[in-house]
PDB file of C-alpha atoms in Angstrom:
ATOM      1  CA  MET A 344      50.070  94.483 122.630  1.00 43.00           C
ATOM      2  CA  LEU A 345      52.515  93.460 120.159  1.00 46.00           C
ATOM      3  CA  SER A 346      53.659  96.306 117.847  1.00 50.00           C
ATOM      4  CA  LYS A 347      53.202  95.839 114.168  1.00 51.00           C
ATOM      5  CA  GLN A 348      56.360  95.319 112.425  1.00 54.00           C
ATOM      6  CA  THR A 349      57.229  97.313 109.328  1.00 58.00           C
ATOM      7  CA  PHE A 350      59.650  96.764 106.555  1.00 53.00           C
ATOM      8  CA  GLU A 351      62.193  99.118 108.200  1.00 59.00           C
ATOM      9  CA  ASN A 352      62.278  97.285 111.578  1.00 65.00           C
ATOM     10  CA  ASN A 353      61.716  93.686 110.533  1.00 72.00           C
ATOM     11  CA  ILE A 354      65.035  91.971 110.724  1.00 79.00           C
ATOM     12  CA  TYR A 355      64.035  89.289 108.174  1.00 79.00           C
ATOM     13  CA  MET A 356      63.032  91.891 105.728  1.00 83.00           C
ATOM     14  CA  LYS A 357      66.369  93.581 106.220  1.00 81.00           C
ATOM     15  CA  LEU A 358      68.243  90.386 105.711  1.00 85.00           C
ATOM     16  CA  PHE A 359      66.252  89.721 102.502  1.00 88.00           C
ATOM     17  CA  ARG A 360      67.016  93.161 101.295  1.00 88.00           C
ATOM     18  CA  TRP A 361      70.767  92.895 102.023  1.00 86.00           C
ATOM     19  CA  LEU A 362      70.855  89.527 100.207  1.00 90.00           C
ATOM     20  CA  TYR A 363      69.149  91.120  97.279  1.00 92.00           C
ATOM     21  CA  ILE A 364      71.773  93.961  97.186  1.00 90.00           C
ATOM     22  CA  LEU A 365      74.629  91.321  97.311  1.00 90.00           C
ATOM     23  CA  LEU A 366      73.062  89.234  94.666  1.00 92.00           C
ATOM     24  CA  MET A 367      72.559  92.090  92.328  1.00 94.00           C
ATOM     25  CA  GLY A 368      76.149  93.084  92.880  1.00 93.00           C
ATOM     26  CA  ASN A 369      77.130  89.606  91.681  1.00 93.00           C
ATOM     27  CA  LEU A 370      74.925  90.023  88.644  1.00 94.00           C
ATOM     28  CA  CYS A 371      76.471  93.361  87.798  1.00 94.00           C
ATOM     29  CA  LEU A 372      79.941  91.851  88.133  1.00 94.00           C
ATOM     30  CA  LEU A 373      78.904  89.046  85.874  1.00 93.00           C
ATOM     31  CA  GLY A 374      77.837  91.600  83.301  1.00 92.00           C
ATOM     32  CA  VAL A 375      81.080  93.464  83.173  1.00 93.00           C
ATOM     33  CA  ASN A 376      83.137  90.197  83.284  1.00 93.00           C
ATOM     34  CA  LEU A 377      81.264  88.640  80.349  1.00 93.00           C
ATOM     35  CA  PRO A 378      84.430  87.721  78.421  1.00 93.00           C
ATOM     36  CA  PHE A 379      85.676  85.532  81.202  1.00 94.00           C
ATOM     37  CA  PHE A 380      82.188  84.162  81.761  1.00 93.00           C
ATOM     38  CA  VAL A 381      82.082  83.038  78.066  1.00 92.00           C
ATOM     39  CA  ALA A 382      85.522  81.556  78.260  1.00 92.00           C
ATOM     40  CA  ALA A 383      84.684  79.613  81.526  1.00 90.00           C
ATOM     41  CA  ILE A 384      81.444  78.238  79.969  1.00 91.00           C
ATOM     42  CA  CYS A 385      82.568  77.462  76.438  1.00 91.00           C
ATOM     43  CA  LEU A 386      86.258  76.510  76.792  1.00 89.00           C
ATOM     44  CA  ALA A 387      87.540  73.332  78.234  1.00 88.00           C
ATOM     45  CA  ILE A 388      90.179  73.572  81.045  1.00 84.00           C
ATOM     46  CA  ASP A 389      93.152  72.819  78.780  1.00 86.00           C
ATOM     47  CA  ILE A 390      96.640  74.117  78.539  1.00 83.00           C
ATOM     48  CA  ARG A 391      95.917  74.997  74.825  1.00 88.00           C
ATOM     49  CA  ASN A 392      93.139  77.267  75.876  1.00 89.00           C
ATOM     50  CA  LEU A 393      95.365  79.196  78.321  1.00 87.00           C
ATOM     51  CA  PRO A 394      95.923  82.194  76.039  1.00 88.00           C
ATOM     52  CA  LEU A 395      92.157  82.699  75.651  1.00 92.00           C
ATOM     53  CA  PHE A 396      91.717  82.570  79.425  1.00 92.00           C
ATOM     54  CA  ILE A 397      94.476  85.055  79.952  1.00 91.00           C
ATOM     55  CA  PHE A 398      93.035  87.395  77.406  1.00 92.00           C
ATOM     56  CA  SER A 399      89.528  87.225  78.995  1.00 93.00           C
ATOM     57  CA  LEU A 400      90.974  87.826  82.434  1.00 93.00           C
ATOM     58  CA  PHE A 401      92.376  91.215  81.227  1.00 92.00           C
ATOM     59  CA  PHE A 402      88.919  92.783  81.488  1.00 91.00           C
ATOM     60  CA  ILE A 403      88.069  91.818  85.127  1.00 94.00           C
ATOM     61  CA  GLY A 404      89.786  94.791  86.835  1.00 95.00           C
ATOM     62  CA  PRO A 405      86.976  97.333  86.324  1.00 95.00           C
ATOM     63  CA  GLY A 406      84.440  94.812  87.722  1.00 95.00           C
ATOM     64  CA  PHE A 407      86.300  93.992  90.849  1.00 96.00           C
ATOM     65  CA  ILE A 408      87.233  97.491  91.799  1.00 97.00           C
ATOM     66  CA  THR A 409      83.597  98.560  91.311  1.00 97.00           C
ATOM     67  CA  LEU A 410      82.556  95.674  93.531  1.00 96.00           C
ATOM     68  CA  PHE A 411      84.903  97.040  96.230  1.00 96.00           C
ATOM     69  CA  ALA A 412      83.125 100.384  95.761  1.00 96.00           C
ATOM     70  CA  LEU A 413      79.699  98.756  96.096  1.00 96.00           C
ATOM     71  CA  LEU A 414      80.720  96.947  99.254  1.00 95.00           C
ATOM     72  CA  ASP A 415      82.116 100.184 100.743  1.00 95.00           C
ATOM     73  CA  ARG A 416      78.874 102.038  99.980  1.00 94.00           C
ATOM     74  CA  PHE A 417      76.804  99.144 101.369  1.00 92.00           C
ATOM     75  CA  LYS A 418      78.960  99.190 104.614  1.00 90.00           C
ATOM     76  CA  GLU A 419      78.453 102.931 105.087  1.00 89.00           C
ATOM     77  CA  GLU A 420      74.756 103.279 104.107  1.00 87.00           C
ATOM     78  CA  LYS A 421      73.245  99.662 104.220  1.00 80.00           C
ATOM     79  CA  GLU A 422      70.271 100.761 102.059  1.00 84.00           C
ATOM     80  CA  ILE A 423      71.407 101.304  98.523  1.00 90.00           C
ATOM     81  CA  GLU A 424      70.216 100.697  95.015  1.00 93.00           C
ATOM     82  CA  PRO A 425      72.873  98.222  93.945  1.00 92.00           C
ATOM     83  CA  VAL A 426      72.491  98.456  90.140  1.00 94.00           C
ATOM     84  CA  LEU A 427      72.538 102.366  90.184  1.00 95.00           C
ATOM     85  CA  VAL A 428      75.444 102.370  92.560  1.00 95.00           C
ATOM     86  CA  PHE A 429      77.417  99.825  90.594  1.00 96.00           C
ATOM     87  CA  VAL A 430      76.885 101.790  87.352  1.00 96.00           C
ATOM     88  CA  LYS A 431      77.885 105.063  88.969  1.00 96.00           C
ATOM     89  CA  GLU A 432      80.988 103.566  90.656  1.00 96.00           C
ATOM     90  CA  PHE A 433      81.997 101.687  87.458  1.00 97.00           C
ATOM     91  CA  HIS A 434      81.940 105.014  85.652  1.00 96.00           C
ATOM     92  CA  GLN A 435      84.191 106.495  88.187  1.00 96.00           C
ATOM     93  CA  PHE A 436      86.775 103.683  88.714  1.00 95.00           C
ATOM     94  CA  TRP A 437      86.784 101.531  85.576  1.00 95.00           C
ATOM     95  CA  LEU A 438      89.953 102.991  84.101  1.00 95.00           C
ATOM     96  CA  ARG A 439      91.975 102.795  87.261  1.00 96.00           C
ATOM     97  CA  GLY A 440      90.576  99.355  87.840  1.00 96.00           C
ATOM     98  CA  ILE A 441      92.404  98.327  84.474  1.00 96.00           C
ATOM     99  CA  ILE A 442      95.548 100.132  85.389  1.00 96.00           C
ATOM    100  CA  TYR A 443      95.851  98.549  88.868  1.00 97.00           C
ATOM    101  CA  TRP A 444      94.758  95.130  87.561  1.00 97.00           C
ATOM    102  CA  PHE A 445      97.515  95.275  85.046  1.00 97.00           C
ATOM    103  CA  ILE A 446     100.029  94.738  87.810  1.00 96.00           C
ATOM    104  CA  GLY A 447      98.401  91.475  88.847  1.00 96.00           C
ATOM    105  CA  TRP A 448      97.486  90.326  85.376  1.00 96.00           C
ATOM    106  CA  PHE A 449     100.987  90.901  83.773  1.00 96.00           C
ATOM    107  CA  GLY A 450     102.801  89.735  86.821  1.00 95.00           C
ATOM    108  CA  THR A 451     101.010  86.460  86.754  1.00 94.00           C
ATOM    109  CA  ILE A 452     101.518  86.006  83.050  1.00 94.00           C
ATOM    110  CA  LEU A 453     105.215  86.595  83.563  1.00 93.00           C
ATOM    111  CA  ALA A 454     105.441  84.192  86.428  1.00 91.00           C
ATOM    112  CA  VAL A 455     103.522  81.437  84.527  1.00 87.00           C
ATOM    113  CA  THR A 456     105.352  81.739  81.193  1.00 89.00           C
ATOM    114  CA  ASP A 457     108.820  82.051  82.783  1.00 88.00           C
ATOM    115  CA  GLY A 458     107.950  79.158  85.204  1.00 86.00           C
ATOM    116  CA  LEU A 459     106.921  76.875  82.226  1.00 83.00           C
ATOM    117  CA  PHE A 460     110.213  77.895  80.457  1.00 86.00           C
ATOM    118  CA  PHE A 461     112.478  77.211  83.420  1.00 85.00           C
ATOM    119  CA  THR A 462     110.938  73.829  84.309  1.00 83.00           C
ATOM    120  CA  GLN A 463     112.132  72.492  80.997  1.00 84.00           C
ATOM    121  CA  TRP A 464     115.380  71.844  82.929  1.00 83.00           C
ATOM    122  CA  SER A 465     115.661  70.105  86.352  1.00 80.00           C
ATOM    123  CA  VAL A 466     117.466  73.045  87.864  1.00 78.00           C
ATOM    124  CA  GLY A 467     114.485  75.271  86.898  1.00 77.00           C
ATOM    125  CA  TYR A 468     112.261  73.678  89.533  1.00 82.00           C
ATOM    126  CA  TRP A 469     114.152  75.574  92.138  1.00 86.00           C
ATOM    127  CA  MET A 470     112.703  78.724  90.666  1.00 86.00           C
ATOM    128  CA  ILE A 471     109.097  77.711  91.264  1.00 88.00           C
ATOM    129  CA  PRO A 472     108.886  79.255  94.801  1.00 90.00           C
ATOM    130  CA  PHE A 473     110.129  82.554  93.340  1.00 92.00           C
ATOM    131  CA  PHE A 474     107.453  82.619  90.621  1.00 92.00           C
ATOM    132  CA  ILE A 475     104.732  81.735  93.102  1.00 93.00           C
ATOM    133  CA  LEU A 476     105.997  84.617  95.362  1.00 95.00           C
ATOM    134  CA  LEU A 477     106.050  87.049  92.416  1.00 94.00           C
ATOM    135  CA  THR A 478     102.388  86.076  91.461  1.00 95.00           C
ATOM    136  CA  GLY A 479     101.209  86.552  94.960  1.00 96.00           C
ATOM    137  CA  MET A 480     102.885  89.940  95.369  1.00 96.00           C
ATOM    138  CA  CYS A 481     101.435  91.204  92.076  1.00 97.00           C
ATOM    139  CA  LEU A 482      97.948  89.998  92.872  1.00 97.00           C
ATOM    140  CA  ALA A 483      98.013  91.356  96.359  1.00 97.00           C
ATOM    141  CA  SER A 484      99.230  94.856  95.066  1.00 97.00           C
ATOM    142  CA  SER A 485      96.363  95.049  92.633  1.00 97.00           C
ATOM    143  CA  ILE A 486      93.839  94.065  95.397  1.00 97.00           C
ATOM    144  CA  ASN A 487      95.311  96.676  97.810  1.00 97.00           C
ATOM    145  CA  CYS A 488      95.312  99.288  95.003  1.00 97.00           C
ATOM    146  CA  TRP A 489      91.617  98.700  94.445  1.00 97.00           C
ATOM    147  CA  TYR A 490      90.772  99.085  98.039  1.00 97.00           C
ATOM    148  CA  PHE A 491      92.770 102.164  98.740  1.00 97.00           C
ATOM    149  CA  GLN A 492      91.623 103.897  95.490  1.00 97.00           C
ATOM    150  CA  VAL A 493      88.029 103.297  96.500  1.00 96.00           C
ATOM    151  CA  ARG A 494      88.624 104.637  99.956  1.00 95.00           C
ATOM    152  CA  ASN A 495      90.591 107.615  98.608  1.00 95.00           C
ATOM    153  CA  PRO A 496      88.934 108.416  95.236  1.00 94.00           C
ATOM    154  CA  LYS A 497      90.837 111.554  94.752  1.00 93.00           C
ATOM    155  CA  ALA A 498      94.285 110.182  95.519  1.00 94.00           C
ATOM    156  CA  LYS A 499      96.931 110.116  92.849  1.00 94.00           C
ATOM    157  CA  LYS A 500      97.834 106.754  91.289  1.00 94.00           C
ATOM    158  CA  ARG A 501     101.500 107.235  92.517  1.00 95.00           C
ATOM    159  CA  ASP A 502     100.376 107.508  96.184  1.00 96.00           C
ATOM    160  CA  ILE A 503      97.878 104.632  95.837  1.00 96.00           C
ATOM    161  CA  LEU A 504     100.642 102.349  94.382  1.00 96.00           C
ATOM    162  CA  ARG A 505     103.091 103.311  97.179  1.00 96.00           C
ATOM    163  CA  ILE A 506     100.694 102.523  99.982  1.00 95.00           C
ATOM    164  CA  ALA A 507      99.423  99.314  98.273  1.00 96.00           C
ATOM    165  CA  ILE A 508     102.999  97.926  97.937  1.00 95.00           C
ATOM    166  CA  TYR A 509     103.762  98.908 101.519  1.00 95.00           C
ATOM    167  CA  TYR A 510     100.790  97.003 102.935  1.00 94.00           C
ATOM    168  CA  THR A 511     101.578  94.052 100.561  1.00 94.00           C
ATOM    169  CA  LEU A 512     104.977  93.718 102.069  1.00 93.00           C
ATOM    170  CA  ARG A 513     104.293  94.770 105.679  1.00 92.00           C
ATOM    171  CA  LYS A 514     101.182  92.694 106.131  1.00 90.00           C
ATOM    172  CA  TRP A 515     102.281  89.872 104.008  1.00 93.00           C
ATOM    173  CA  TYR A 516     100.191  87.182 105.829  1.00 94.00           C
ATOM    174  CA  ILE A 517      97.003  89.148 105.103  1.00 94.00           C
ATOM    175  CA  SER A 518      98.095  89.658 101.614  1.00 95.00           C
ATOM    176  CA  ALA A 519      98.671  85.901 101.230  1.00 96.00           C
ATOM    177  CA  LEU A 520      95.193  85.117 102.598  1.00 96.00           C
ATOM    178  CA  ASN A 521      93.635  87.711 100.215  1.00 97.00           C
ATOM    179  CA  VAL A 522      95.349  86.213  97.125  1.00 97.00           C
ATOM    180  CA  LEU A 523      94.095  82.706  98.142  1.00 97.00           C
ATOM    181  CA  LEU A 524      90.530  84.027  98.495  1.00 97.00           C
ATOM    182  CA  PHE A 525      90.920  85.824  95.168  1.00 97.00           C
ATOM    183  CA  LEU A 526      92.157  82.805  93.304  1.00 96.00           C
ATOM    184  CA  LEU A 527      89.330  80.640  94.893  1.00 96.00           C
ATOM    185  CA  ILE A 528      86.875  82.951  93.084  1.00 95.00           C
ATOM    186  CA  PHE A 529      88.196  81.786  89.725  1.00 94.00           C
ATOM    187  CA  ILE A 530      88.645  78.189  90.704  1.00 94.00           C
ATOM    188  CA  VAL A 531      84.929  78.009  91.803  1.00 94.00           C
ATOM    189  CA  MET A 532      83.995  79.781  88.575  1.00 93.00           C
ATOM    190  CA  LEU A 533      85.626  77.225  86.441  1.00 91.00           C
ATOM    191  CA  LEU A 534      84.578  74.069  88.471  1.00 91.00           C
ATOM    192  CA  LYS A 535      81.087  75.231  89.555  1.00 90.00           C
ATOM    193  CA  PRO A 536      80.002  78.052  87.241  1.00 89.00           C
ATOM    194  CA  ALA A 537      76.504  78.313  88.689  1.00 87.00           C
ATOM    195  CA  ILE A 538      77.745  78.898  92.264  1.00 90.00           C
ATOM    196  CA  GLY A 539      80.979  80.616  91.120  1.00 89.00           C
ATOM    197  CA  PHE A 540      79.390  83.400  89.161  1.00 90.00           C
ATOM    198  CA  MET A 541      76.250  83.841  91.159  1.00 87.00           C
ATOM    199  CA  ILE A 542      77.279  83.515  94.760  1.00 88.00           C
ATOM    200  CA  THR A 543      80.965  83.226  95.675  1.00 91.00           C
ATOM    201  CA  PRO A 544      82.401  86.491  94.178  1.00 93.00           C
ATOM    202  CA  ILE A 545      80.573  88.853  96.484  1.00 93.00           C
ATOM    203  CA  LEU A 546      81.261  86.492  99.558  1.00 93.00           C
ATOM    204  CA  PHE A 547      85.046  86.190  98.893  1.00 96.00           C
ATOM    205  CA  MET A 548      85.379  89.786  97.842  1.00 95.00           C
ATOM    206  CA  GLY A 549      83.531  90.758 100.982  1.00 94.00           C
ATOM    207  CA  LEU A 550      86.087  88.814 103.057  1.00 96.00           C
ATOM    208  CA  ILE A 551      88.993  90.392 101.139  1.00 96.00           C
ATOM    209  CA  TYR A 552      87.511  93.891 101.723  1.00 96.00           C
ATOM    210  CA  LEU A 553      87.278  93.276 105.443  1.00 95.00           C
ATOM    211  CA  ASN A 554      90.838  91.847 105.583  1.00 95.00           C
ATOM    212  CA  VAL A 555      92.269  94.891 103.759  1.00 94.00           C
ATOM    213  CA  LYS A 556      90.185  97.308 105.916  1.00 92.00           C
ATOM    214  CA  LYS A 557      91.458  95.454 109.104  1.00 88.00           C
ATOM    215  CA  GLN A 558      95.111  95.812 108.071  1.00 84.00           C
ATOM    216  CA  ALA A 559      94.653  99.455 107.391  1.00 79.00           C
ATOM    217  CA  ASN A 560      92.936  99.955 110.833  1.00 77.00           C
ATOM    218  CA  LEU A 561      95.833  98.092 112.523  1.00 65.00           C
ATOM    219  CA  LYS A 562      98.331 100.552 110.921  1.00 61.00           C
ATOM    220  CA  ASN A 563      96.231 103.524 112.181  1.00 58.00           C
ATOM    221  CA  LYS A 564      96.144 101.976 115.746  1.00 57.00           C
ATOM    222  CA  ASP A 565      99.947 101.592 115.629  1.00 54.00           C
ATOM    223  CA  LYS A 566     100.341 105.250 114.783  1.00 53.00           C
ATOM    224  CA  ASN A 567      98.072 106.334 117.548  1.00 50.00           C
ATOM    225  CA  LYS A 568     100.069 104.334 120.029  1.00 51.00           C
ATOM    226  CA  LYS A 569     103.285 105.950 118.971  1.00 47.00           C
ATOM    227  CA  THR A 570     101.851 109.498 119.325  1.00 41.00           C
TER     228      THR A 570
END
């Protein structure tokens, strides 16, 4: 006889439940990133609107570190209440999310403004690779800070910054991939808002989470081999 499947052992029900958790995570992220959502919907993609976009991006740090925390809880427990978890983790990490995001946010502003200034002269175009590298390093450092703070909630900011910068430089190829995925989130948000705000953030941040986790695991394996 065929055994009667319940919600707990039905793979399709589990997949539906997991999709629901991820979708609700996206909706919660949308709620805390409302300033950028309004800017993306209401403003044209124009250089004159750049200050407003930059200002709206200042508030995204708490949302993304909380999304990392949600993904971490989901990986560990699988069955969670996404809204309750998001609210709880947001309350715990929002301030440090802003602090760590300031690295990427301010570094990007500095690179863009200086890049526009130097490109007024032909010699200044040789500086573009430097500004791209500066942007990538600052964004990668913010991403790594979010991850390691979530994984070590009681760690001091100084220690988190040190290990984040270490991994940014040591595993530069993973950092470059994570920055590319992170930038794609906002590109899709601007070009296809329906998909960009409802689907892609949790997918790309999930890939970034796995990448940072993998680089940390590789470091631990290297330590074990030496010992």
